[in-house]
Coordinates of C-alpha atoms and ligand atoms in Angstrom, one line a residue:
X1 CA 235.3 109.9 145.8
X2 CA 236.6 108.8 148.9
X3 CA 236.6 111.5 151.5
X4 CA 237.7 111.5 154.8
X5 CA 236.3 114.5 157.5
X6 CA 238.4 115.1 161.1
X7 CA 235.7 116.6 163.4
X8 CA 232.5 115.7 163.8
X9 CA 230.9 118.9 165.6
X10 CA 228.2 121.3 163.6
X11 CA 230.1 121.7 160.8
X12 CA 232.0 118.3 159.9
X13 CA 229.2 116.0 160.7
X14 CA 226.5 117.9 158.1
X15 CA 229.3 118.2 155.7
X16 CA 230.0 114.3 156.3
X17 CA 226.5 113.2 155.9
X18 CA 225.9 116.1 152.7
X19 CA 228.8 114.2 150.9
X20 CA 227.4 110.9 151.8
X21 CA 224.3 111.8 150.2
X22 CA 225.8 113.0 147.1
X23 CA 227.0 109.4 146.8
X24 CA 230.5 109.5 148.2
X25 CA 232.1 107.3 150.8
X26 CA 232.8 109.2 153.8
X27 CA 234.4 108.0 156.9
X28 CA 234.0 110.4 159.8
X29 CA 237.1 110.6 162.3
X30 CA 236.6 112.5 166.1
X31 CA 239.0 112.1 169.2
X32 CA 236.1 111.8 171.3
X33 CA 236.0 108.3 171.3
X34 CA 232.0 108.7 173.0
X35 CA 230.9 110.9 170.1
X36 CA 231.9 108.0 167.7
X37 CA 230.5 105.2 169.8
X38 CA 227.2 107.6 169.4
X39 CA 227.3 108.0 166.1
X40 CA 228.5 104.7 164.9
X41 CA 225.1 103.0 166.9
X42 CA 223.1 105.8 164.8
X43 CA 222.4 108.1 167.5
X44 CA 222.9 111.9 166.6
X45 CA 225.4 113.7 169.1
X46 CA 223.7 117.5 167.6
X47 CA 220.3 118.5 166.8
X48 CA 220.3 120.3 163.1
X49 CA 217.1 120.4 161.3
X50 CA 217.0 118.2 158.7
X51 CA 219.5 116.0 159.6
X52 CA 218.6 112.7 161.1
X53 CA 216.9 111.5 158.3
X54 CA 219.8 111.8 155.7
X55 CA 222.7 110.4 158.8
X56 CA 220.4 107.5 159.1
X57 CA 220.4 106.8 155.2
X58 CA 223.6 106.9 154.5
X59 CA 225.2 104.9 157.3
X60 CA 222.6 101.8 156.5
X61 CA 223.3 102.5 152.5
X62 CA 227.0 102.7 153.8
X63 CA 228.1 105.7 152.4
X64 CA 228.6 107.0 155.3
X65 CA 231.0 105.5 158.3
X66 CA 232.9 106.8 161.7
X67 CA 235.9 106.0 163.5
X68 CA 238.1 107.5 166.1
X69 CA 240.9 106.0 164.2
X70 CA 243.0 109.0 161.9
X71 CA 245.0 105.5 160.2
X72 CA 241.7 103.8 159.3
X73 CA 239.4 107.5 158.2
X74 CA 242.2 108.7 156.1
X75 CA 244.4 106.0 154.7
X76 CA 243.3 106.1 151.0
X77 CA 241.5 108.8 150.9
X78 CA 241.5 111.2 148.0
X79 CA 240.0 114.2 150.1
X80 CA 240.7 114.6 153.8
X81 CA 238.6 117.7 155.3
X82 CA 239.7 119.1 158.5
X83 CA 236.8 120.7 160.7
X84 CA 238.1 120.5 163.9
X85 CA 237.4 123.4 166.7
X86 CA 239.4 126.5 166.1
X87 CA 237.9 128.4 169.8
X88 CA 238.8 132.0 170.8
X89 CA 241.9 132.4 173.3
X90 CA 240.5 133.2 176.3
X91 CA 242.6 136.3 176.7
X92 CA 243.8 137.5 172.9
X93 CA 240.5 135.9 171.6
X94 CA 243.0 134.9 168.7
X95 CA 242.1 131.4 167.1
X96 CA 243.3 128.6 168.8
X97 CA 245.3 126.5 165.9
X98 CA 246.1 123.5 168.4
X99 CA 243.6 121.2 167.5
X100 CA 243.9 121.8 163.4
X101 CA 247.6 121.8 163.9
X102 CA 247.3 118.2 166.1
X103 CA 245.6 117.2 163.0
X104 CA 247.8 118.1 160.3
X105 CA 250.3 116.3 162.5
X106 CA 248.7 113.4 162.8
X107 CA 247.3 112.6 159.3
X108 CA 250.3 113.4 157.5
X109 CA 251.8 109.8 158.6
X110 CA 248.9 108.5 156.7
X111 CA 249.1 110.3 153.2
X112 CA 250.3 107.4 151.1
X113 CA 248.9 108.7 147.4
X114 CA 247.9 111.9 145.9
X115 CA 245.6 113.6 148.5
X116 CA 244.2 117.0 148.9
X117 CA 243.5 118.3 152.4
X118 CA 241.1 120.8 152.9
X119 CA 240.7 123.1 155.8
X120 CA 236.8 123.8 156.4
X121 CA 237.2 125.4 159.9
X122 CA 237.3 128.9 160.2
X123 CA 241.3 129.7 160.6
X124 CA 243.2 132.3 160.5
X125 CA 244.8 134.0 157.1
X126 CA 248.1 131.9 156.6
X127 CA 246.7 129.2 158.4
X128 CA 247.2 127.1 154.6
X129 CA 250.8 127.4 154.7
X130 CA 251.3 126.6 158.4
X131 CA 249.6 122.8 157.8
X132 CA 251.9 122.8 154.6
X133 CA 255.0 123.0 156.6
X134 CA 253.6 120.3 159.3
X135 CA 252.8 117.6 157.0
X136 CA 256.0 118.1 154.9
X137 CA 258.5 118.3 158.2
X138 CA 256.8 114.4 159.7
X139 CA 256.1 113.4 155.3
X140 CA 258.6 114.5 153.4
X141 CA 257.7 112.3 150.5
X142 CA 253.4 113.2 150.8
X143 CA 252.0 114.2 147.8
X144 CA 249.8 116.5 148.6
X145 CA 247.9 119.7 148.2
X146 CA 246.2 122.0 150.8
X147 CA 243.9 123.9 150.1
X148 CA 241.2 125.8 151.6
X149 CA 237.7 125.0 151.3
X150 CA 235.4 128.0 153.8
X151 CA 232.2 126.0 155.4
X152 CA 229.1 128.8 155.0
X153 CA 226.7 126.6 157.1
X154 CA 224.4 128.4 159.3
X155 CA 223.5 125.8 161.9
X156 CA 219.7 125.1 162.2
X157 CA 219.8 125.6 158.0
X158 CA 222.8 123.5 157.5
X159 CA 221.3 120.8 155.8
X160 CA 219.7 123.5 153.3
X161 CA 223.2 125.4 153.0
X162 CA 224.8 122.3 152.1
X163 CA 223.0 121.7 148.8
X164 CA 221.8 125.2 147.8
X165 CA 225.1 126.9 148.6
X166 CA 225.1 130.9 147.6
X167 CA 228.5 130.0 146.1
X168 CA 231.6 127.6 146.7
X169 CA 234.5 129.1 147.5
X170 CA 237.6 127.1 147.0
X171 CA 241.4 128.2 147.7
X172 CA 244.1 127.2 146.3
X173 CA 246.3 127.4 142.6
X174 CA 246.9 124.1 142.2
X175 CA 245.0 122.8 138.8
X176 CA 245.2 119.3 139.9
X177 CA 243.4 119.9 143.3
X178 CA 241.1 122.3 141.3
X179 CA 240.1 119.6 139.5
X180 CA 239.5 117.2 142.1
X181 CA 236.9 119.9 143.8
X182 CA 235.3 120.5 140.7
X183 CA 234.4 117.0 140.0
X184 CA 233.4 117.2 143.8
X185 CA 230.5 119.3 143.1
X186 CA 229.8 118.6 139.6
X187 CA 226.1 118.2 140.3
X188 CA 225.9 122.0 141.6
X189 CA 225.6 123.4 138.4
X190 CA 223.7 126.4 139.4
X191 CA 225.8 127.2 141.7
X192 CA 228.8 130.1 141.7
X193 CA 232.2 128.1 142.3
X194 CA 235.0 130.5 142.9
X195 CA 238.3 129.7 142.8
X196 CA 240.8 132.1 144.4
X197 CA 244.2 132.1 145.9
X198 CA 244.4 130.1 149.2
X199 CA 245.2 133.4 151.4
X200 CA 241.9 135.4 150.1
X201 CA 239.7 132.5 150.7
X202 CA 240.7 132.1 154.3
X203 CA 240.1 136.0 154.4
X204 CA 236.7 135.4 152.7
X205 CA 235.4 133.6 155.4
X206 CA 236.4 135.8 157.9
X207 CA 235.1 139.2 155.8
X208 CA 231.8 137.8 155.1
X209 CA 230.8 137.1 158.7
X210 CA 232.3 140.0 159.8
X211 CA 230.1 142.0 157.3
X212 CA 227.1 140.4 158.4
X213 CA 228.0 141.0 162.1
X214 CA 228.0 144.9 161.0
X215 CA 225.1 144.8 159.4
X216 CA 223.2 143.4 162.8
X217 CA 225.1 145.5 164.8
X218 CA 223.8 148.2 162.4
X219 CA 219.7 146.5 162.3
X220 CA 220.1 147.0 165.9
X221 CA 221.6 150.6 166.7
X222 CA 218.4 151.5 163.9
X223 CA 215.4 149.8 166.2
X224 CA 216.9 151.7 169.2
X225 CA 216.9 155.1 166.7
X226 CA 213.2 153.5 166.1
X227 CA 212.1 153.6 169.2
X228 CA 213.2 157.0 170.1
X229 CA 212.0 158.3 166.9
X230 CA 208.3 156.5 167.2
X231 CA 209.1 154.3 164.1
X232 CA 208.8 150.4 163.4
X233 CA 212.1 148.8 162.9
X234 CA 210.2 146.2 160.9
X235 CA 208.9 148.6 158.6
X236 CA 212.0 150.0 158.5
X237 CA 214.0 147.1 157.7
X238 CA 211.2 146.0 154.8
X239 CA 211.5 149.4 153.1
X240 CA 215.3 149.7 153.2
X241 CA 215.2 145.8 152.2
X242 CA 213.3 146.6 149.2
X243 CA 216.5 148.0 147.9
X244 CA 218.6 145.2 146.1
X245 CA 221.6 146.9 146.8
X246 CA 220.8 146.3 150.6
X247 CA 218.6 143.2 150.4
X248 CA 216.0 141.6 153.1
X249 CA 218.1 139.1 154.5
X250 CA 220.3 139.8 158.4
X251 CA 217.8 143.0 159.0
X252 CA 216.4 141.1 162.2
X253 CA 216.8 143.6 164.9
X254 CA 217.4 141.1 168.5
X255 CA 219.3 140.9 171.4
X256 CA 222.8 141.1 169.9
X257 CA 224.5 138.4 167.6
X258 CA 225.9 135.3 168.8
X259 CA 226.5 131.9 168.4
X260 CA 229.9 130.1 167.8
X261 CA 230.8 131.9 164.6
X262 CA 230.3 135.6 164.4
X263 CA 231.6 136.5 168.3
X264 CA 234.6 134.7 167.7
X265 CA 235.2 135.5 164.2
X266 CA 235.1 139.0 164.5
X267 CA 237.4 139.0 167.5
X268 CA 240.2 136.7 165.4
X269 CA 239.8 139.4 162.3
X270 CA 240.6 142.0 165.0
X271 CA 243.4 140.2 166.1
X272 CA 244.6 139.3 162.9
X273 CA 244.4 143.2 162.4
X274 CA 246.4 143.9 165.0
X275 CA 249.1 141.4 164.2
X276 CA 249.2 143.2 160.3
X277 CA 249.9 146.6 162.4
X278 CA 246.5 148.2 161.3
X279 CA 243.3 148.2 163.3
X280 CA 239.2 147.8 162.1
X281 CA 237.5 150.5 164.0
X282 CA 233.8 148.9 162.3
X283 CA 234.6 145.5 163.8
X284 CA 235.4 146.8 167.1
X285 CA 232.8 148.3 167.4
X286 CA 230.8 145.8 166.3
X287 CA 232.0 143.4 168.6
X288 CA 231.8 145.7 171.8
X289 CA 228.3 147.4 170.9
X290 CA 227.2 143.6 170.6
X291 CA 228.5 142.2 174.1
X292 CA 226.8 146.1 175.3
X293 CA 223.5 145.2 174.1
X294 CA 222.6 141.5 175.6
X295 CA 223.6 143.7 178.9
X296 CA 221.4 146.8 178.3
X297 CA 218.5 143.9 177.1
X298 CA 218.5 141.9 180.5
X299 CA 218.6 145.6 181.9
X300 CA 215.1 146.0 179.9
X301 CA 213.9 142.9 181.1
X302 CA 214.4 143.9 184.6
X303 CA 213.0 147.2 184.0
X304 CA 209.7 145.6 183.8
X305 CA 209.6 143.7 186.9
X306 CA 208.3 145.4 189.9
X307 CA 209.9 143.5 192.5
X308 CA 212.5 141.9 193.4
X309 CA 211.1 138.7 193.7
X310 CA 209.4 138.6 190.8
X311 CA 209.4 135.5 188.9
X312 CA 211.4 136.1 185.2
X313 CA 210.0 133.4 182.4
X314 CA 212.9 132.7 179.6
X315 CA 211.4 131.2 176.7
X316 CA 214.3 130.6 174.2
X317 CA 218.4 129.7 175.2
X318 CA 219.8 128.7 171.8
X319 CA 221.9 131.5 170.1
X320 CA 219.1 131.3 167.4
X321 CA 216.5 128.8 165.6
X322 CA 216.7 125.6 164.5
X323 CA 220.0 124.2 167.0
X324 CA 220.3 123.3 170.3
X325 CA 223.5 125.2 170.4
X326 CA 223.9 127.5 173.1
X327 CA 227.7 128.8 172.6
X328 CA 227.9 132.2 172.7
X329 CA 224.0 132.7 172.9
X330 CA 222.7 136.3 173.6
X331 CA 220.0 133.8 175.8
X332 CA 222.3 132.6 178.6
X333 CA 224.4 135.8 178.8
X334 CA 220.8 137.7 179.4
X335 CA 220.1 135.3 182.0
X336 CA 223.5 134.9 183.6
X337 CA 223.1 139.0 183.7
X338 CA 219.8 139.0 185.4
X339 CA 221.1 135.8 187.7
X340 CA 223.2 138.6 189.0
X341 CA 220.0 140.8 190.6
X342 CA 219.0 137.5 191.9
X343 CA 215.7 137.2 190.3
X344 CA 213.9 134.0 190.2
X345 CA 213.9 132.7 186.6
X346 CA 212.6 129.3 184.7
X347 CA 213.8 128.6 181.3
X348 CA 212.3 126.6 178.6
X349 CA 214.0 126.0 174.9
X350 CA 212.5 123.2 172.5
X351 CA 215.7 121.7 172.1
X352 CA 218.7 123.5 173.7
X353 CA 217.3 122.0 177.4
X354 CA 220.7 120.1 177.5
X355 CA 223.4 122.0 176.8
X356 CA 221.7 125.1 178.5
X357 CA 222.4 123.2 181.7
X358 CA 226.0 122.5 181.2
X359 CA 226.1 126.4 181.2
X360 CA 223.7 127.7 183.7
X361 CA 223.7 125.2 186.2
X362 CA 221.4 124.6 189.0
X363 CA 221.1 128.7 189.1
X364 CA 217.7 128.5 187.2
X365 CA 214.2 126.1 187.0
X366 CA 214.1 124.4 184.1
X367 CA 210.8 123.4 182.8
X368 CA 209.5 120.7 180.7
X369 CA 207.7 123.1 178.4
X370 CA 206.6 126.5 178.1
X371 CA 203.1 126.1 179.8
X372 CA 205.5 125.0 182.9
X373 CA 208.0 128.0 182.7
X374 CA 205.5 130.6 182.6
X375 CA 203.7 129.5 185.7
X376 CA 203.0 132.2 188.6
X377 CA 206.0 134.3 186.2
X378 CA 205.7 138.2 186.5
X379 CA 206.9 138.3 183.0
X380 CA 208.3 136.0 180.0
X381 CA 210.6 136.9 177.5
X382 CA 211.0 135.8 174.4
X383 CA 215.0 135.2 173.0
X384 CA 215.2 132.9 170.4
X385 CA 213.0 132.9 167.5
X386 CA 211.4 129.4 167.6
X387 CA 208.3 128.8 165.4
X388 CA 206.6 126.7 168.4
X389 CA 206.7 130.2 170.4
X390 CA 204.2 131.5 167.9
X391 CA 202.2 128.7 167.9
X392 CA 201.7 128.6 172.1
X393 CA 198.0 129.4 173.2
X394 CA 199.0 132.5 174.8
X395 CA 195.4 132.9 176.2
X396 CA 196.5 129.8 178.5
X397 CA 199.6 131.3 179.0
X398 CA 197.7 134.8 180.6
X399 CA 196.0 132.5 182.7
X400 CA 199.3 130.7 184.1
X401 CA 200.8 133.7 184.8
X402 CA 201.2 136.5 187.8
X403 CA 201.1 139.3 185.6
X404 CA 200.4 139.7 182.2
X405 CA 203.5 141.5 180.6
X406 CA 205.5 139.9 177.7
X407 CA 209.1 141.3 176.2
X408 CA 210.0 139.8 172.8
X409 CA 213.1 140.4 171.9
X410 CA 212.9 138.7 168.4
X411 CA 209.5 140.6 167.7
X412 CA 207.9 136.9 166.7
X413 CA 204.8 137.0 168.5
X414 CA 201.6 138.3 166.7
X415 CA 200.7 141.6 168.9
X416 CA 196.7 141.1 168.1
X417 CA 196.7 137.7 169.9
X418 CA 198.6 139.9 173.1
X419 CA 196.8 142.5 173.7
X420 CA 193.3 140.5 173.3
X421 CA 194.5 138.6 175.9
X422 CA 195.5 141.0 178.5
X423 CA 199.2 141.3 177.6
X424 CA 201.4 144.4 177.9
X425 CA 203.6 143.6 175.2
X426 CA 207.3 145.0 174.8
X427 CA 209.0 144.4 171.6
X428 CA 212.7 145.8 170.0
X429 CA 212.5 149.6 167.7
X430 CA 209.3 150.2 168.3
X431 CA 207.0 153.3 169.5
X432 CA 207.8 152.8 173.3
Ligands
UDX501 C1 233.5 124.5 163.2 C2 234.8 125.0 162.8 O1 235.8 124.1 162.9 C3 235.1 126.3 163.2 O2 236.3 126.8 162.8 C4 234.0 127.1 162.6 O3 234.3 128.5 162.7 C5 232.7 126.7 163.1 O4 232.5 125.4 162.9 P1 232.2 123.3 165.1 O5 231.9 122.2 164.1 O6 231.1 124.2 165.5 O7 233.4 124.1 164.5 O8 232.9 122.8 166.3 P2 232.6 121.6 167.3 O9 231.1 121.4 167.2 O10 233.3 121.9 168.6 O11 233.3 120.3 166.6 C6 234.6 120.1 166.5 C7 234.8 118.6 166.6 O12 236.1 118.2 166.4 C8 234.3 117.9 167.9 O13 233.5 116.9 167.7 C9 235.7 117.5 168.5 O14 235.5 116.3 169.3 C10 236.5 117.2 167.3 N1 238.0 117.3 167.5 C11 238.5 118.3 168.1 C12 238.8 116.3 167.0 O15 238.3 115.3 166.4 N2 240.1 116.4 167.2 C13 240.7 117.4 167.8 O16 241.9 117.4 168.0 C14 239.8 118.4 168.4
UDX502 C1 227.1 131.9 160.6 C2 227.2 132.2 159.1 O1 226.0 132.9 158.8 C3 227.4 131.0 158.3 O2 227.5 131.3 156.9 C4 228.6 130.2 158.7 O3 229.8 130.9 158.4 C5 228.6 129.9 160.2 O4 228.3 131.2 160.9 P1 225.4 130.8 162.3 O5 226.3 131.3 163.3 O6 225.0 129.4 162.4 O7 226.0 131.0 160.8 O8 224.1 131.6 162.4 P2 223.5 132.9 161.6 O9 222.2 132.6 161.0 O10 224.5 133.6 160.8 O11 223.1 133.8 162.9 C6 224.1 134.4 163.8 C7 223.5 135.2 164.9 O12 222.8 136.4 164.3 C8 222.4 134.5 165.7 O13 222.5 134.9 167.0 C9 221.1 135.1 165.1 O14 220.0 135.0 165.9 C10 221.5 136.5 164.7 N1 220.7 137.1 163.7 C11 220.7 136.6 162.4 C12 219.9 138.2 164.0 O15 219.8 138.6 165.1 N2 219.1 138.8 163.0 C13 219.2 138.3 161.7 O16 218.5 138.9 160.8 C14 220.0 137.2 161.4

């Protein structure tokens, strides 16, 4: 099949290369013209886990190709996918629809066969119908379907996500587009497809992420209850876990949510709320108990310095594992907060190094590992849960340091290791 994808950020350039690999052709479109030089000399413009090798297989097989061109990526093509951006408003945190509706506008001059567009960015309910109207006022004759097709990649397991999907969800009525999908993903045959009505499966996206945001907000209110209450939120969350109603998985208590889905999807599900005249008291909770939280943690972190010029360690600036993304981490608002005592702080992340800086400037050190960050520090924190954190030689680390105290606020470390070497250590919903 010959698909096209318009945006190659986290989402659209796993997608591309997962297509690639199932033995498609895909040609890649993005509007920045230096992303596509990038790519098209084989040099990766994200870190996901698991990626490099496959985008380096595919574009030498030549499955897979890119262009900044919309004429040359979609002309032809029997599936064009748009994952372009769709960022909060600033103000209304409402979706921002310009870059998917610049899109619509600009392939529909291309559609010159049967074609079915699929939207795979997160948009709001309705948002099918709006690209309908744009390609049929500048193509009257296109012959075309739009449907909606919900990406549920977790960044850092992307790759994994891709080709053992929990289920497909694919909107739209049309039996001809329905088919084209199907034969799309004829080799999942494990795996749930759904087909539903184009309005209910943009609304899927946005419910399921929105649930999961509750349930961390939820994980999180219990490990404060735990620590009041001299339990173990990781006991806790094992023994309620246990129950398949409630199931193991998003019972990590942390710093808050983040990252560049759940913040802003749960503000545009508010919004859309809004606009339907009825409000979501759980989400709006959710959302401002979350923003609370990575405040009251760089509080905590404080609370363990003595003085004010003691030196704060960050180990960890991604939003989570696995990605050097840094959008809407918990990370860089808990340092920006603490930026704002004016402590001295020195960051290390194993991959996020880059676009950490484009976000905290010259405010912090930034250290070429974690042996580096953690010199003459009062005390480190831990906030995102890389393996290589668990792996460090935290004897070493004791010895680096000012003062032995350690707050990990993704409970990774192993606490025997700590203590035997002269740690206080401070973790989230335990026995303070
Ligand atoms: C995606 C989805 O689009 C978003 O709705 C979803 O909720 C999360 O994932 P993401 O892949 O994370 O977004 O965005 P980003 O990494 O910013 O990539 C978007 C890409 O689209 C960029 O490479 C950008 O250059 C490109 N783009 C943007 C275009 O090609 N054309 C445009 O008009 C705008
Ligand atoms: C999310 C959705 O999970 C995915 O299906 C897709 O819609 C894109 O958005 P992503 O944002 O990449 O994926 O990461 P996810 O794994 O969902 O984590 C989001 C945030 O929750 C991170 O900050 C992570 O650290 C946090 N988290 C997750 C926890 O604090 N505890 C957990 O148990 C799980």
């Amino acid at each position: 099949m010959k698909i096209a994808i318009i945006g190659t950020g986290y989402v659209g350039l796993p997608s591309g290369v997962g297509f690639a690999e199932l033995g498609n052709e895909v040609c890649c479109i993005d509007n920045n013209l230096q992303k596509i030089e990038k790519l098209q000399n084989g040099e990766l413009t994200i870190y996901e886990d698991g990626l490099q090798e496959l985008f380096e297989r595919n574009l030498q097989n030549g499955h897979l190709r890119f262009t900044s061109s919309m004429r040359e990526g979609v002309e032809n093509a029997d599936l064009i996918i748009i994952a372009v951006g769709t960022p909060p408003h600033p103000i209304t945190k409402e979706a921002d629809l310009q870059y998917i509706e610049a899109a619509a506008e600009e392939l529909a001059q291309f559609l010159n066969k049967y074609t079915v567009v699929a939207t795979k960015s997160t948009v709001p309910v309705g948002t099918g119908d709006k690209i309908e109207q744009i390609i049929s006022r500048i193509n009257s004759k296109a012959e075309v379907d739009v449907i909606s097709l919900p990406e549920f990649l977790r960044e850092g397991f992307a790759i994994h996500d891709f080709f053992a999907p929990d289920r497909i969800v694919v909107g739209t009525e049309s039996i001809r587009a329905r088919k084209l999908i199907a034969e799309l993903y004829k080799d999942f045959t494990t795996t749930k497809i759904l087909y539903v009505n184009r309005r209910s499966s943009e609304t899927i996206k946005y419910a399921s992420n929105a649930f999961l945001a509750v349930k961390l907000n939820y994980i999180n209110e219990l490990a404060d209850f735990c620590e009041k209450a001299g339990a173990d939120i990781d006991e806790v969350a094992a023994g309620m876990g246990a129950d398949s109603r409630i199931g193991h998985k998003f019972l990590r208590a942390g710093p808050g949510f983040g990252g560049s889905c759940f913040p802003k999807d749960t503000n545009a599900m508010s919004f859309m709320a809004h606009q339907f005249g009825i409000s979501m008291p759980l989400i709006d909770t959710t959302i401002a108990e979350n923003e609370k939280r990575q405040l009251s943690m760089a509080e905590r972190i404080l609370s363990h310095t003595t003085t004010d010029s003691a030196q704060i360690a960050v180990l960890g600036l991604a939003f989570k594992n696995g990605t050097d993304d840094c959008r809407t981490s918990p990370a860089i608002n808990i340092v920006k907060e603490m930026l704002k005592h004016n402590r001295n702080i020195s960051v290390y992340d194993p991959k996020a190094m880059a676009s950490a800086q484009t976000l905290l400037g010259n405010e912090v050190t930034y250290a070429e590992n974690a042996y580096q960050a953690v010199e003459k520090a009062d005390v480190v924190t831990i906030l995102t849960e890389w393996n290589d954190f668990k792996l460090l030689n935290w004897e070493k680390i004791a010895n680096l340091m000012n003062q032995r105290i350690v707050v990990d606020l993704r409970n990774i470390l192993d606490e025997k290791i700590l203590l035997q070497a002269g740690f206080k250590y401070y973790r989230i919903g335990k026995k303070m």
